[in-house]
mmCIF file of C-alpha atoms and ligand atoms in Angstrom:
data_model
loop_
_atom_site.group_PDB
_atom_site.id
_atom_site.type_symbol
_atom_site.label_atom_id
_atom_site.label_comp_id
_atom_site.label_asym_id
_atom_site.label_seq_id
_atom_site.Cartn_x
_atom_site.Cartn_y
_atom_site.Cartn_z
ATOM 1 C CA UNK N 1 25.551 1.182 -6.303
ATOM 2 C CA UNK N 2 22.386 3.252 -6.555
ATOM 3 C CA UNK N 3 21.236 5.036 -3.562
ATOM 4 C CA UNK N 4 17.493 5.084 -2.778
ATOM 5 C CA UNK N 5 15.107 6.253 0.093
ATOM 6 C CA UNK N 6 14.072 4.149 3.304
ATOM 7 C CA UNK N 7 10.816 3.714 1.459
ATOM 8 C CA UNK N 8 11.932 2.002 -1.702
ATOM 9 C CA UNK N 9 14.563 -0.088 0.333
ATOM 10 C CA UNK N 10 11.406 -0.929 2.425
ATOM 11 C CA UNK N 11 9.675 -1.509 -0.543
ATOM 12 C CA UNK N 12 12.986 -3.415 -1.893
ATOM 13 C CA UNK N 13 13.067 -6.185 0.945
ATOM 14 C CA UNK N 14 9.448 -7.311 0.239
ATOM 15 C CA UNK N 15 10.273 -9.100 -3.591
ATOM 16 C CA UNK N 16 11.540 -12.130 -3.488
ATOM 17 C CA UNK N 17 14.940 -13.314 -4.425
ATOM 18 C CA UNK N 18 15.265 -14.443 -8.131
ATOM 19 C CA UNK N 19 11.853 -12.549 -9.184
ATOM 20 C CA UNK N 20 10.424 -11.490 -12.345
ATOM 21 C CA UNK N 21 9.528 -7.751 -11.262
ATOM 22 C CA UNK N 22 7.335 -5.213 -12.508
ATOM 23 C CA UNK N 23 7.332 -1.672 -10.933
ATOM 24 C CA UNK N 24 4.616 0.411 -12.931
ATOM 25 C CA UNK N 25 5.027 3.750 -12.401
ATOM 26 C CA UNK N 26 9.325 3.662 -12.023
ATOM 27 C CA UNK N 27 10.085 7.095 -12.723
ATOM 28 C CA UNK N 28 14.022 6.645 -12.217
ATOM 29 C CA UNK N 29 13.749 3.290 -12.770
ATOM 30 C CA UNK N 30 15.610 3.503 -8.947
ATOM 31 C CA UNK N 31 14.331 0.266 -7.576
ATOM 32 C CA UNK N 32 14.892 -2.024 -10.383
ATOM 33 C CA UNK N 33 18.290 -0.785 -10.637
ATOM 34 C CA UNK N 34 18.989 -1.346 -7.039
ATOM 35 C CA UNK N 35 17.743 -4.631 -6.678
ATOM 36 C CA UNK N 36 19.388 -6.066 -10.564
ATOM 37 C CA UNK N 37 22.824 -4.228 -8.752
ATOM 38 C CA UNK N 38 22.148 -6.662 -5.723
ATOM 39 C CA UNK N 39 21.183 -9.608 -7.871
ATOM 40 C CA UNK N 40 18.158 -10.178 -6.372
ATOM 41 C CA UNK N 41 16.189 -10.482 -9.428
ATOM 42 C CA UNK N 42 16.074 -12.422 -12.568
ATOM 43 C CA UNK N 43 14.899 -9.557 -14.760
ATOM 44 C CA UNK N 44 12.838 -6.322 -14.441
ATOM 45 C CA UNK N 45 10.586 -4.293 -16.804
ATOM 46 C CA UNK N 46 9.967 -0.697 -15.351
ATOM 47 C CA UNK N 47 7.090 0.825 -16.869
ATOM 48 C CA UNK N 48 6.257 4.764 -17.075
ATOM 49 C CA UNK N 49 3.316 6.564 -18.620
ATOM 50 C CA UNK N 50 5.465 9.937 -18.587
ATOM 51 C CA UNK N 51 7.924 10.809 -21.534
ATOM 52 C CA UNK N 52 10.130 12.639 -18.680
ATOM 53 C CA UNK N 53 10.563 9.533 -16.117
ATOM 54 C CA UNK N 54 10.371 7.374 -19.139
ATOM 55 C CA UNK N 55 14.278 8.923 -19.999
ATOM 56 C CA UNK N 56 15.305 9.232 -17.093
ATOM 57 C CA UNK N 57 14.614 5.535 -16.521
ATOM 58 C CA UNK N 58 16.293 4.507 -19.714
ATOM 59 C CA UNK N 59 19.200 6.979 -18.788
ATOM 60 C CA UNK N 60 19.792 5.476 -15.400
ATOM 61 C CA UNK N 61 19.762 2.404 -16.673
ATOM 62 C CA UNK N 62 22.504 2.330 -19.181
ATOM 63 C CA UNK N 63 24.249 4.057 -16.907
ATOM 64 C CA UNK N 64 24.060 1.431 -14.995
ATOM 65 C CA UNK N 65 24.756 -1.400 -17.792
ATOM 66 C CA UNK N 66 21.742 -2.965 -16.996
ATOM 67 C CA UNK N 67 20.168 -2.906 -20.265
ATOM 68 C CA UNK N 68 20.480 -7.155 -20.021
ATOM 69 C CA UNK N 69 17.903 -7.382 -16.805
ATOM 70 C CA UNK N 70 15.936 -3.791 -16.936
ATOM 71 C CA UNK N 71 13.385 -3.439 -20.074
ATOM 72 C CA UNK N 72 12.393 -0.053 -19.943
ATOM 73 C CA UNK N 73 8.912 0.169 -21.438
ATOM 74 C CA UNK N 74 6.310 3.534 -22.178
ATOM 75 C CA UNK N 75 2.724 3.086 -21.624
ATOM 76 C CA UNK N 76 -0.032 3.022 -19.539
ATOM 77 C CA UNK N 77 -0.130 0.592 -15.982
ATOM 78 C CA UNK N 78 -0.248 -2.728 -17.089
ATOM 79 C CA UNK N 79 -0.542 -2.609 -21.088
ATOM 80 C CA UNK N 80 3.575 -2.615 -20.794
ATOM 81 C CA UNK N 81 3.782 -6.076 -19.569
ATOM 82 C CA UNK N 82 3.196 -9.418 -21.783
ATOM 83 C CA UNK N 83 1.541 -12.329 -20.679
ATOM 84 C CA UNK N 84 3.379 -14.600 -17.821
ATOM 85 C CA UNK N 85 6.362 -11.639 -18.162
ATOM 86 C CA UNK N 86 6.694 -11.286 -14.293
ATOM 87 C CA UNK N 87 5.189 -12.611 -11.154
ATOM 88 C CA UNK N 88 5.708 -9.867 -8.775
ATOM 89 C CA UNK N 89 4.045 -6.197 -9.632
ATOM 90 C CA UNK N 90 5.255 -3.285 -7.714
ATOM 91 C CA UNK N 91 3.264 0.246 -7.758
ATOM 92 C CA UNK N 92 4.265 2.685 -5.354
ATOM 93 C CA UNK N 93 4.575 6.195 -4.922
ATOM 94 C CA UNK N 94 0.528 6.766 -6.150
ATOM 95 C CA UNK N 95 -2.581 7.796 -4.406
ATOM 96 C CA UNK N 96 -4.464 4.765 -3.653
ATOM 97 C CA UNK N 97 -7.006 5.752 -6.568
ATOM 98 C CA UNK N 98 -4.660 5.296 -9.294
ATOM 99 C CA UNK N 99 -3.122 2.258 -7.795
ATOM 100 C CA UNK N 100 -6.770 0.791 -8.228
ATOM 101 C CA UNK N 101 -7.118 1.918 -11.604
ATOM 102 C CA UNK N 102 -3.821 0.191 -12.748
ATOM 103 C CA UNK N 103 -4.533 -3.029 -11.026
ATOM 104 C CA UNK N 104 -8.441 -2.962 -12.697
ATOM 105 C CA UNK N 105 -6.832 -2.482 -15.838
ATOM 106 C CA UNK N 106 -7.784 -5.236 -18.529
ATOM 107 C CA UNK N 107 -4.636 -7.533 -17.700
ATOM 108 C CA UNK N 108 -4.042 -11.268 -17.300
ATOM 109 C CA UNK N 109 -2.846 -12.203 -13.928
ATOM 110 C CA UNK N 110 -1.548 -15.640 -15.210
ATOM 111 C CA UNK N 111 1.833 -16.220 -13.414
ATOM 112 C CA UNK N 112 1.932 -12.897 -11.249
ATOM 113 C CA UNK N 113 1.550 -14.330 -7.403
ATOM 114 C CA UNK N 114 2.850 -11.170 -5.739
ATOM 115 C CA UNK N 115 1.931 -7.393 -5.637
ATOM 116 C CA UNK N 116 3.781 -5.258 -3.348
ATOM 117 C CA UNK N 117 1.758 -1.543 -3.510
ATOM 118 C CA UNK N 118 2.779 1.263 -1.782
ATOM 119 C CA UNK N 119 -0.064 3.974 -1.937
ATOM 120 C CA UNK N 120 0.772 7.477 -0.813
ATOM 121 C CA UNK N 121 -3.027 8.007 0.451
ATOM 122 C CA UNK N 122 -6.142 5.932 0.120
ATOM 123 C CA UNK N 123 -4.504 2.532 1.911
ATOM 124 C CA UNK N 124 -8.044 1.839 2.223
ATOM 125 C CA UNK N 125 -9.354 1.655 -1.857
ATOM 126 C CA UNK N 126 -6.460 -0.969 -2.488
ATOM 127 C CA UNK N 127 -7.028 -2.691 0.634
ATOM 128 C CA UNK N 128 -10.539 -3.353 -0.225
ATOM 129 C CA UNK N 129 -9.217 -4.173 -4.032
ATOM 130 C CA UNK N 130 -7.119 -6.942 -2.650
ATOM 131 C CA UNK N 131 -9.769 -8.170 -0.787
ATOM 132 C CA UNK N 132 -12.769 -8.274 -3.422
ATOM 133 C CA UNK N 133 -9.946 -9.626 -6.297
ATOM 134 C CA UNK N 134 -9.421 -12.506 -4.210
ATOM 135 C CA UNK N 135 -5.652 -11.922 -3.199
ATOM 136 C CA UNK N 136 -4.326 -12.822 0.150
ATOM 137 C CA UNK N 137 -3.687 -9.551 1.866
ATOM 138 C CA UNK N 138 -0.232 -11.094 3.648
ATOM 139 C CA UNK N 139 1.799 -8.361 5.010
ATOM 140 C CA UNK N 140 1.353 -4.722 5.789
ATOM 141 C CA UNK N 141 4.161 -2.038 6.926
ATOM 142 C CA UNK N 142 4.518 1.477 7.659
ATOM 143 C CA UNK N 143 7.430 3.770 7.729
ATOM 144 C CA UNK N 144 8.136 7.357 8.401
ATOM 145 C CA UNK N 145 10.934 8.805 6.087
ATOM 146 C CA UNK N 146 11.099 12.975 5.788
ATOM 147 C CA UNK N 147 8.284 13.608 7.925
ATOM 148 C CA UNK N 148 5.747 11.538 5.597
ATOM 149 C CA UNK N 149 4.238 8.274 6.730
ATOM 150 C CA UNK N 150 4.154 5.697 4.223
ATOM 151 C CA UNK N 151 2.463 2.313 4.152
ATOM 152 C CA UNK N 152 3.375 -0.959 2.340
ATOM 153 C CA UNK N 153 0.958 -3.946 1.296
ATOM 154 C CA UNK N 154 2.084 -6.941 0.324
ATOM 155 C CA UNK N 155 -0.361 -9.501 -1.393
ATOM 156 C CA UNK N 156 -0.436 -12.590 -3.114
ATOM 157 C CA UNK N 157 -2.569 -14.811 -5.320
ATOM 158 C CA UNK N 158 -4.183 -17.416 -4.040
ATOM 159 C CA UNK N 159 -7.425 -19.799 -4.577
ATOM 160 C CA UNK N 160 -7.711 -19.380 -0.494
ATOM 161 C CA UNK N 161 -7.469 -15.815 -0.415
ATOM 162 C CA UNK N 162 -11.066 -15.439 0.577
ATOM 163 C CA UNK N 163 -10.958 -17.962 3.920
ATOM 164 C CA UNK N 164 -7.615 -16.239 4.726
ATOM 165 C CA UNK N 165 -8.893 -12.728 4.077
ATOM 166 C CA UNK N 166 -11.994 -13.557 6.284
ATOM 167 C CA UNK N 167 -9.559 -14.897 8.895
ATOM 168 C CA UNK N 168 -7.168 -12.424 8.968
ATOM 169 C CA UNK N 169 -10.157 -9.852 9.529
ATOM 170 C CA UNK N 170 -12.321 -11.947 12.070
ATOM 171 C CA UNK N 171 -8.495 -12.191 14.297
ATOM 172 C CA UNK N 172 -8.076 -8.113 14.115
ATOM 173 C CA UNK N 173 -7.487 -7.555 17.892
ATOM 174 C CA UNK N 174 -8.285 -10.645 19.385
ATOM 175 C CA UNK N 175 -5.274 -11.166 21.712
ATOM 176 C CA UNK N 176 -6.046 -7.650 23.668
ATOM 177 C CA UNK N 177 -8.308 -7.678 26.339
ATOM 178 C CA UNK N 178 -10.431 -4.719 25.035
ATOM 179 C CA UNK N 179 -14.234 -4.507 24.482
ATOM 180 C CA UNK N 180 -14.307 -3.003 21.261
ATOM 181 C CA UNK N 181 -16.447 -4.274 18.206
ATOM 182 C CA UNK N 182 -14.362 -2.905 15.495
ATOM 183 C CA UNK N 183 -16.453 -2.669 12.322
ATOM 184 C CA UNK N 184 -14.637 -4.023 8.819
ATOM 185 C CA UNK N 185 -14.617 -0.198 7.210
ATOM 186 C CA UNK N 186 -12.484 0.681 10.054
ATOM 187 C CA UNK N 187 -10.312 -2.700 9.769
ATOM 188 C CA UNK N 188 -10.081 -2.050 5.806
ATOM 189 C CA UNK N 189 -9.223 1.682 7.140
ATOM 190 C CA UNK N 190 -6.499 0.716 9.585
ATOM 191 C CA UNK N 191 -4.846 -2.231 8.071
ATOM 192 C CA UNK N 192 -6.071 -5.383 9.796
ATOM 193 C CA UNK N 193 -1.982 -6.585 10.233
ATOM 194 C CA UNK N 194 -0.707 -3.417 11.420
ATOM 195 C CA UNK N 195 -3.558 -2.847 14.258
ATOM 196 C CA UNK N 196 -2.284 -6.734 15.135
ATOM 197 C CA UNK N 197 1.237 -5.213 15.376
ATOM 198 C CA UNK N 198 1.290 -1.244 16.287
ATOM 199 C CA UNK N 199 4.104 0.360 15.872
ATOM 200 C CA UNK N 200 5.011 4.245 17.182
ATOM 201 C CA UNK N 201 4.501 5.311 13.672
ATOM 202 C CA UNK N 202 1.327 3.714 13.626
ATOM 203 C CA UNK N 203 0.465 5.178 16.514
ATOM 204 C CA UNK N 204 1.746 8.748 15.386
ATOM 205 C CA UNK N 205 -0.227 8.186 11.741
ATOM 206 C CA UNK N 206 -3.397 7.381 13.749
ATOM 207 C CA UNK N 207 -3.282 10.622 16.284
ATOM 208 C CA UNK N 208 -2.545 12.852 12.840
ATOM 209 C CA UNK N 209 -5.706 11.608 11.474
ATOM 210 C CA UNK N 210 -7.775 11.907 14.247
ATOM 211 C CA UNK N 211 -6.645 15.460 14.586
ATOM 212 C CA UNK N 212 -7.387 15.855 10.850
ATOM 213 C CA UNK N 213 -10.886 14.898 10.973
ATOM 214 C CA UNK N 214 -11.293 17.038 14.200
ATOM 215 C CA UNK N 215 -10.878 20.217 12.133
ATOM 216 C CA UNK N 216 -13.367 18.656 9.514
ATOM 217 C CA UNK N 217 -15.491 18.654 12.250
ATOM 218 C CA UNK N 218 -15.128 21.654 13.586
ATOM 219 C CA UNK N 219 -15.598 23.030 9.641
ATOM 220 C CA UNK N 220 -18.974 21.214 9.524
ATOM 221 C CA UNK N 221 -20.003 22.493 12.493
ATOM 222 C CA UNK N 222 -20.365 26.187 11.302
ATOM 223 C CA UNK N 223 -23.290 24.932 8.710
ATOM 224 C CA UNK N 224 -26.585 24.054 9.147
ATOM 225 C CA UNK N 225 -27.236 21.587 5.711
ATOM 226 C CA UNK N 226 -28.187 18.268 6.002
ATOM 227 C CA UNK N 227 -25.375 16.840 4.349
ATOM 228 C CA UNK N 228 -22.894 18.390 6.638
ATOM 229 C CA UNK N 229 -25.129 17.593 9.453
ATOM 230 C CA UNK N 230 -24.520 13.737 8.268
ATOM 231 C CA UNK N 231 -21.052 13.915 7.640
ATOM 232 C CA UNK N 232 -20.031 15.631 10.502
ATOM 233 C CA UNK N 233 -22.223 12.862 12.358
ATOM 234 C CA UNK N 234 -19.820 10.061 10.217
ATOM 235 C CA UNK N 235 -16.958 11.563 11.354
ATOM 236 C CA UNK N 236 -17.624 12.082 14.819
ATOM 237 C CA UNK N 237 -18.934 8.494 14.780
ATOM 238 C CA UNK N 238 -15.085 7.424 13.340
ATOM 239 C CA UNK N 239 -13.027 9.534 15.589
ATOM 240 C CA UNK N 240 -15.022 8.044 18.619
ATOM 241 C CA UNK N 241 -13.990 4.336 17.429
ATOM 242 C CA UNK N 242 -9.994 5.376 16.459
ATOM 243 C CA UNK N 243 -9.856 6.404 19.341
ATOM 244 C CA UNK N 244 -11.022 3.622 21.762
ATOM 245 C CA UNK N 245 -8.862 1.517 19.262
ATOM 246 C CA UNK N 246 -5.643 3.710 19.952
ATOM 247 C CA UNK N 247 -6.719 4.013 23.691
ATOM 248 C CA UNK N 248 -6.733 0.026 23.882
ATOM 249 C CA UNK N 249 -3.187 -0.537 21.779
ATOM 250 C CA UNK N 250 -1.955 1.905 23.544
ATOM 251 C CA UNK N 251 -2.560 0.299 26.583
ATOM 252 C CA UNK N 252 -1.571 -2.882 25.972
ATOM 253 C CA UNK N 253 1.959 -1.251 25.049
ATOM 254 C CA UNK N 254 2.562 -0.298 28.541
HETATM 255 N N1 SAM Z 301 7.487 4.266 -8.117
HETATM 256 C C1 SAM Z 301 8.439 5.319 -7.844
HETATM 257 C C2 SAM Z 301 8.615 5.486 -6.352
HETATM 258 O O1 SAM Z 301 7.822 4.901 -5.586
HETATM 259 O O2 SAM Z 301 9.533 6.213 -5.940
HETATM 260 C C3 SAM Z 301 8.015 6.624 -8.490
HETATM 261 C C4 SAM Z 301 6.797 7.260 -7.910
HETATM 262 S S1 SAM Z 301 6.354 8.717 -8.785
HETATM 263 C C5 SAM Z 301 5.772 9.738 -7.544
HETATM 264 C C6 SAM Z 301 4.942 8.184 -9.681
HETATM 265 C C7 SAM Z 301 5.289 7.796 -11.085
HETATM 266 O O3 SAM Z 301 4.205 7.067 -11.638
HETATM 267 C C8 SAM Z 301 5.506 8.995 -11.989
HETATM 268 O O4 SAM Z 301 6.765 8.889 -12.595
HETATM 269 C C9 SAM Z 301 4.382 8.900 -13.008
HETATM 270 O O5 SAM Z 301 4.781 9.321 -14.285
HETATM 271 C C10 SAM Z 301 4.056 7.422 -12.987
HETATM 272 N N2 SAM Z 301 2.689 7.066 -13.371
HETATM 273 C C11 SAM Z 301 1.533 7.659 -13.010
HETATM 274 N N3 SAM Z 301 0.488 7.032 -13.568
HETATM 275 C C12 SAM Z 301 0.981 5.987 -14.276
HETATM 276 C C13 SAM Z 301 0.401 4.987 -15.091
HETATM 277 N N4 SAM Z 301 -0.918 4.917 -15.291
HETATM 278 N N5 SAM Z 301 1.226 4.090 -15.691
HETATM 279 C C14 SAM Z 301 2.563 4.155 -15.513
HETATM 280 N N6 SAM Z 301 3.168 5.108 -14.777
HETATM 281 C C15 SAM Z 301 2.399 6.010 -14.163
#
């Protein structure tokens, strides 16, 4: 049996039993190997733009004899897969950028109802992609592995994405008894399921950040242009809000 990090067996537990999986972007082809070893999946096609992870996810694979469930496939994002191949796509391990780029890709959705994205940085650009693409943003996790935080989204496709996306959003913090009008760029920034549900590593993540964009501060401070005058005034204006949000959850642990 393959062995694999705490973020692809994270990533592992979110597809479905008996699906049709894509993971763009495989490298070792480690995920699709684990979950065709634990029969959790009809069939798999791991696709890789490099030549490099491109062999090594062939090699692994017959190693493996799984040449019957994993297609190994070299190309760009989505131009790998056929029409109605799969109905789950997994991309992980990418900035959220290029995990944008992929999904915009000229593709036909037909018969995918499930993407399961793990972005390394920039939660926030497929967040927002979900959103304005009309999938359901269902589920959202973080994990720490290695001293990295990593989150997962989990979406699917559906015609009521839209009403569910607006309620999800409009219900961000609505049980806790805290007067704060979170705006939806912070939401989109946060992850509207995980402020719902804040864990210690969300917490942690959220503390890191704010630190970050203190020293961005302090950077902008030392100049006089308008531009860093305005940005420093955006950033201020963001680290004020985290942290009345962190300040409430954080209270409502206790
Ligand atoms: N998905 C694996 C994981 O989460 O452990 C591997 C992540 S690895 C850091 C990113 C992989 O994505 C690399 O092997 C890279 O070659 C591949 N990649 C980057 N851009 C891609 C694209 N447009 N299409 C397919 N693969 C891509």
């Amino acid at each position: 049996m393959v062995i694999i990090s705490k973020r692809l067996k994270r990533i592992a537990d979110k597809i479905l039993p008996d699906s049709k999986l894509a993971d763009i972007g495989s490298d070792h082809a480690l995920l699709p190997t684990y979950l065709a070893q634990k029969n959790q999946i009809q069939l798999a096609i791991a696709g890789e733009v490099n030549k490099g992870p491109y062999e090594a996810a062939k090699k692994q694979v017959e190693n493996s004899n799984l040449q019957h469930k994993i297609k190994v496939r070299l190309g760009n994002g989505l131009e790998v897969l056929d029409k109605e191949e799969v109905d789950t796509i997994v991309i992980a391990g990418m900035g959220g950028g290029l995990i944008t780029n992929i999904l915009n890709q000229p593709f036909d959705y037909t018969g995918v109802n499930r993407l399961v994205l793990q972005p390394n940085v920039a939660e926030d650009k497929v967040r927002r992609w979900c959103i304005e693409n009309q999938w359901k943003l269902i589920e959202e996790d973080i994990l720490e592995e290695d001293r990295k935080i990593y989150e997962i989204l989990v979406a699917e496709r559906s015609e009521e994405a839209y009403e569910f996306n607006q309620q999800i959003f409009a219900n961000v913090m609505h049980r806790l008894d805290c007067n704060i009008q979170l705006t939806r760029k912070l939401k989109i920034l946060m992850g509207p399921h995980l402020i719902n549900r804040p864990t210690a590593v969300f917490i942690k993540k959220w503390n890191m950040e704010i630190a970050k964009r203190e020293k961005v501060i302090e950077q902008l401070s030392q100049s006089n242009l308008e531009e860093a005058v305005q940005k420093k005034h955006e950033f201020s204006l963001e680290v004020e809000q985290l942290k009345e949000v962190l300040k409430c959850l954080q209270r409502d642990k206790q």
